CSV table of C-alpha atoms in Angstrom, one decimal:
chain,number,residue,atom,x,y,z
A,238,UNK,CA,7.3,13.1,-33.8
A,239,UNK,CA,5.0,10.6,-35.8
A,240,UNK,CA,1.6,9.6,-34.7
A,241,UNK,CA,1.9,9.4,-30.9
A,242,UNK,CA,2.3,12.3,-29.4
A,243,UNK,CA,2.0,13.4,-25.7
A,244,UNK,CA,-0.5,16.4,-25.1
A,245,UNK,CA,1.3,17.4,-22.0
A,246,UNK,CA,-0.4,20.2,-19.8
A,247,UNK,CA,1.5,23.3,-19.0
A,248,UNK,CA,2.4,23.4,-15.1
A,249,UNK,CA,3.2,26.7,-13.8
A,250,UNK,CA,4.4,25.1,-10.5
A,251,UNK,CA,5.0,29.4,-9.2
A,252,UNK,CA,1.5,29.3,-9.0
A,253,UNK,CA,0.9,26.0,-6.7
A,254,UNK,CA,-0.3,26.7,-3.1
A,255,UNK,CA,-1.4,24.8,-0.2
A,256,UNK,CA,-4.6,23.3,-2.4
A,257,UNK,CA,-4.1,20.3,-4.6
A,258,UNK,CA,-2.0,21.4,-7.7
A,259,UNK,CA,-2.9,18.4,-10.2
A,260,UNK,CA,-6.3,17.0,-11.0
A,261,UNK,CA,-8.3,15.0,-8.9
A,262,UNK,CA,-8.9,11.4,-10.2
A,263,UNK,CA,-7.3,8.6,-12.1
A,264,UNK,CA,-9.4,8.1,-15.4
A,265,UNK,CA,-6.8,8.0,-18.4
A,266,UNK,CA,-9.5,10.0,-20.6
A,267,UNK,CA,-7.4,13.2,-21.7
A,268,UNK,CA,-8.3,15.3,-24.4
A,269,UNK,CA,-6.9,18.9,-25.7
A,270,UNK,CA,-9.0,20.6,-23.5
A,271,UNK,CA,-8.2,18.0,-20.3
A,272,UNK,CA,-4.1,17.6,-21.3
A,273,UNK,CA,-2.0,14.9,-19.8
A,274,UNK,CA,-0.8,15.3,-16.1
A,275,UNK,CA,2.0,14.0,-14.3
A,276,UNK,CA,1.5,10.5,-13.4
A,277,UNK,CA,-1.2,9.9,-16.0
A,278,UNK,CA,0.9,7.4,-18.1
A,279,UNK,CA,1.8,5.1,-15.4
A,280,UNK,CA,-1.3,5.3,-13.4
A,281,UNK,CA,-2.2,1.8,-14.2
A,282,UNK,CA,1.1,-0.1,-14.0
A,283,UNK,CA,0.3,-0.9,-10.6
A,284,UNK,CA,-1.6,-4.0,-11.2
A,285,UNK,CA,-1.0,-6.6,-9.2
A,286,UNK,CA,1.3,-9.4,-10.6
A,287,UNK,CA,0.3,-12.3,-8.2
A,288,UNK,CA,3.4,-13.8,-6.4
A,289,UNK,CA,5.6,-10.7,-6.9
A,290,UNK,CA,3.2,-8.4,-5.4
A,291,UNK,CA,2.9,-11.0,-2.2
A,292,UNK,CA,6.3,-11.6,-1.6
A,293,UNK,CA,8.0,-8.2,-2.3
A,294,UNK,CA,6.0,-5.9,0.4
A,295,UNK,CA,9.2,-5.6,2.7
A,296,UNK,CA,12.3,-7.1,2.6
A,297,UNK,CA,15.8,-7.1,4.4
A,298,UNK,CA,18.8,-5.2,2.7
A,299,UNK,CA,20.2,-7.6,0.0
A,300,UNK,CA,23.3,-8.6,-0.3
A,301,UNK,CA,23.1,-8.6,3.7
A,302,UNK,CA,26.3,-10.8,4.5
A,303,UNK,CA,26.0,-12.7,7.9
A,304,UNK,CA,28.2,-12.4,10.6
A,305,UNK,CA,31.0,-15.0,10.1
A,306,UNK,CA,31.4,-13.9,6.4
A,307,UNK,CA,33.5,-10.7,7.7
A,308,UNK,CA,35.0,-10.4,10.8
A,309,UNK,CA,33.9,-6.6,10.9
A,310,UNK,CA,30.1,-7.9,10.7
A,311,UNK,CA,28.6,-8.4,14.0
A,312,UNK,CA,25.2,-9.2,13.1
A,313,UNK,CA,22.9,-9.0,9.9
A,314,UNK,CA,21.5,-5.8,9.0
A,315,UNK,CA,17.5,-6.2,10.1
A,316,UNK,CA,16.2,-3.1,8.9
A,317,UNK,CA,13.2,-3.4,6.2
A,318,UNK,CA,12.6,-1.6,3.3
A,319,UNK,CA,9.3,-1.7,1.1
A,320,UNK,CA,9.9,-2.6,-2.2
A,321,UNK,CA,7.7,-0.6,-4.4
A,322,UNK,CA,5.9,2.0,-1.8
A,323,UNK,CA,4.0,3.6,-4.5
A,324,UNK,CA,2.4,0.6,-6.6
A,325,UNK,CA,2.2,-1.5,-3.8
A,326,UNK,CA,1.9,0.3,-0.4
A,327,UNK,CA,2.5,-2.0,2.4
A,328,UNK,CA,0.2,-0.1,5.0
A,329,UNK,CA,-3.0,1.9,4.1
A,330,UNK,CA,-5.4,4.3,5.9
A,331,UNK,CA,-8.8,3.2,4.9
A,332,UNK,CA,-12.0,4.9,4.0
A,333,UNK,CA,-13.9,2.9,6.1
A,334,UNK,CA,-11.8,3.9,9.2
A,335,UNK,CA,-12.3,7.4,8.4
A,336,UNK,CA,-15.6,7.2,8.3
A,337,UNK,CA,-16.0,5.4,10.9
A,338,UNK,CA,-13.8,7.9,12.9
A,339,UNK,CA,-16.4,10.5,12.4
A,340,UNK,CA,-14.8,11.7,8.6
A,341,UNK,CA,-11.8,12.8,10.3
A,342,UNK,CA,-8.0,11.1,10.0
A,343,UNK,CA,-7.8,7.7,12.0
A,344,UNK,CA,-4.2,7.8,12.8
A,345,UNK,CA,-3.9,3.5,12.6
A,346,UNK,CA,-2.9,2.0,9.5
A,347,UNK,CA,-3.9,-1.8,8.4
A,348,UNK,CA,-2.0,-4.0,5.6
A,349,UNK,CA,-3.3,-3.5,2.2
A,350,UNK,CA,-2.7,-7.3,1.9
A,351,UNK,CA,-4.5,-8.6,5.3
A,352,UNK,CA,-7.3,-10.5,6.5
A,353,UNK,CA,-7.5,-14.3,6.3
A,354,UNK,CA,-4.7,-16.6,5.5
A,355,UNK,CA,-1.9,-13.3,5.7
A,356,UNK,CA,-1.4,-13.5,9.5
A,357,UNK,CA,2.0,-14.7,10.2
A,358,UNK,CA,2.7,-18.0,12.1
A,359,UNK,CA,5.8,-18.8,14.2
A,360,UNK,CA,7.7,-21.6,12.9
A,361,UNK,CA,6.6,-21.6,9.4
A,362,UNK,CA,9.0,-23.7,7.6
A,363,UNK,CA,9.7,-21.6,4.1
A,364,UNK,CA,12.8,-19.5,5.0
A,365,UNK,CA,11.5,-16.3,3.1
A,366,UNK,CA,8.7,-16.4,5.8
A,367,UNK,CA,10.8,-17.5,8.9
A,368,UNK,CA,11.3,-14.1,10.3
A,369,UNK,CA,8.0,-12.0,11.8
A,370,UNK,CA,8.6,-8.8,10.3
A,371,UNK,CA,9.3,-9.9,6.8
A,372,UNK,CA,5.8,-12.1,6.7
A,373,UNK,CA,3.4,-9.6,8.1
A,374,UNK,CA,1.0,-7.9,5.3
A,375,UNK,CA,1.0,-10.7,2.6
A,376,UNK,CA,-0.4,-14.2,2.0
A,377,UNK,CA,1.5,-16.9,3.7
A,378,UNK,CA,0.3,-19.4,1.3
A,379,UNK,CA,1.4,-17.7,-2.4
A,380,UNK,CA,-1.6,-19.3,-4.0
A,381,UNK,CA,-4.1,-17.3,-2.2
A,382,UNK,CA,-2.6,-14.1,-3.9
A,383,UNK,CA,-3.6,-15.8,-7.1
A,384,UNK,CA,-7.3,-16.1,-6.1
A,385,UNK,CA,-7.2,-13.2,-4.0
A,386,UNK,CA,-5.7,-10.5,-5.6
A,387,UNK,CA,-8.8,-8.5,-7.1
A,388,UNK,CA,-9.7,-8.1,-3.6
A,389,UNK,CA,-7.0,-5.6,-2.6
A,390,UNK,CA,-8.1,-2.2,-2.5
A,391,UNK,CA,-6.8,0.8,-4.4
A,392,UNK,CA,-5.6,4.1,-2.7
A,393,UNK,CA,-7.4,7.3,-3.9
A,394,UNK,CA,-7.0,10.7,-3.1
A,395,UNK,CA,-10.1,11.9,-0.3
A,396,UNK,CA,-11.9,14.1,-3.0
A,397,UNK,CA,-12.0,11.5,-5.6
A,398,UNK,CA,-13.9,9.3,-3.3
A,399,UNK,CA,-17.6,9.1,-3.7
A,400,UNK,CA,-19.2,10.3,-0.4
A,401,UNK,CA,-15.7,11.8,1.2
A,402,UNK,CA,-16.3,14.8,3.6
A,403,UNK,CA,-14.0,16.9,5.4
A,404,UNK,CA,-11.3,19.7,4.9
A,405,UNK,CA,-8.7,17.5,4.3
A,406,UNK,CA,-8.2,16.9,0.7
A,407,UNK,CA,-4.7,15.8,1.1
A,408,UNK,CA,-5.7,12.4,2.5
A,409,UNK,CA,-5.0,9.3,0.5
A,410,UNK,CA,-7.1,6.6,1.7
A,411,UNK,CA,-7.8,2.8,0.7
A,412,UNK,CA,-11.2,2.0,-0.9
A,413,UNK,CA,-13.1,-0.9,-2.2
A,414,UNK,CA,-11.3,-3.8,-0.3
A,415,UNK,CA,-13.1,-6.9,-0.1
A,416,UNK,CA,-10.2,-8.7,2.3
A,417,UNK,CA,-12.0,-9.9,5.6
A,418,UNK,CA,-10.9,-11.6,8.6
A,419,UNK,CA,-8.5,-10.9,11.2
A,420,UNK,CA,-4.9,-9.6,10.3
A,421,UNK,CA,-1.7,-8.7,11.9
A,422,UNK,CA,-1.7,-5.1,13.1
A,423,UNK,CA,0.3,-2.7,10.8
A,424,UNK,CA,3.1,-0.9,13.3
A,425,UNK,CA,4.6,1.9,12.0
A,426,UNK,CA,8.0,1.9,10.7
A,427,UNK,CA,10.4,0.1,11.2
A,428,UNK,CA,7.7,-2.6,10.9
A,429,UNK,CA,7.9,-5.1,13.8
A,430,UNK,CA,6.3,-8.5,14.5
A,431,UNK,CA,3.5,-7.8,17.0
A,432,UNK,CA,0.8,-9.8,18.6
A,433,UNK,CA,-1.8,-7.1,17.9
A,434,UNK,CA,-4.4,-8.2,15.7
A,435,UNK,CA,-7.0,-6.1,14.0
A,436,UNK,CA,-10.6,-8.1,14.1
A,437,UNK,CA,-13.0,-8.0,11.5
A,438,UNK,CA,-15.1,-6.2,11.5
A,439,UNK,CA,-13.0,-3.1,12.5
A,440,UNK,CA,-15.1,-0.7,14.6
A,441,UNK,CA,-12.5,2.3,15.0
A,442,UNK,CA,-13.5,5.0,17.5
A,443,UNK,CA,-12.6,8.6,18.0
A,444,UNK,CA,-9.7,9.5,20.2
């Protein structure tokens, strides 16, 4: 096989229970005693690549013919899709909200790219950002993603977060976000444009 081989962990899925089946954490330090698990080789492939990461949050179907191109078409398809939901989550549950809610699940999400410079403004002349629902959860001016990509948080399984408490080990929460300022509210899918704003700082309340 050559000098590069993968020491894959033997996984007996018949032994899987409601508890996490794979190891917790995302460090790539794998040895013979700590073999490679599914996802280990691609965990770090989600590093933001600047404007693509910013622009490809949600998008309309493509091709998406306009009315008039075909007599059978009466309107554009306005269903929005996430480009890369695993590598580039559009909406996240944050660890701060979880803690602020008494270390219990807090049901409202936030955009992973949020805060100052991300709020959608009606009348944006850039056609890519002319539709509200296609413009939330990203910087309206692309240059801002170049200077702020490292402020975006990361998503981790709850038990891997220092200080995590609670019984729900299936929670995946965003940590270490340095993004500040008000942002559009992340509405549940299908994403729509609303005038609800998350202020900064947020003070989630239980219930």
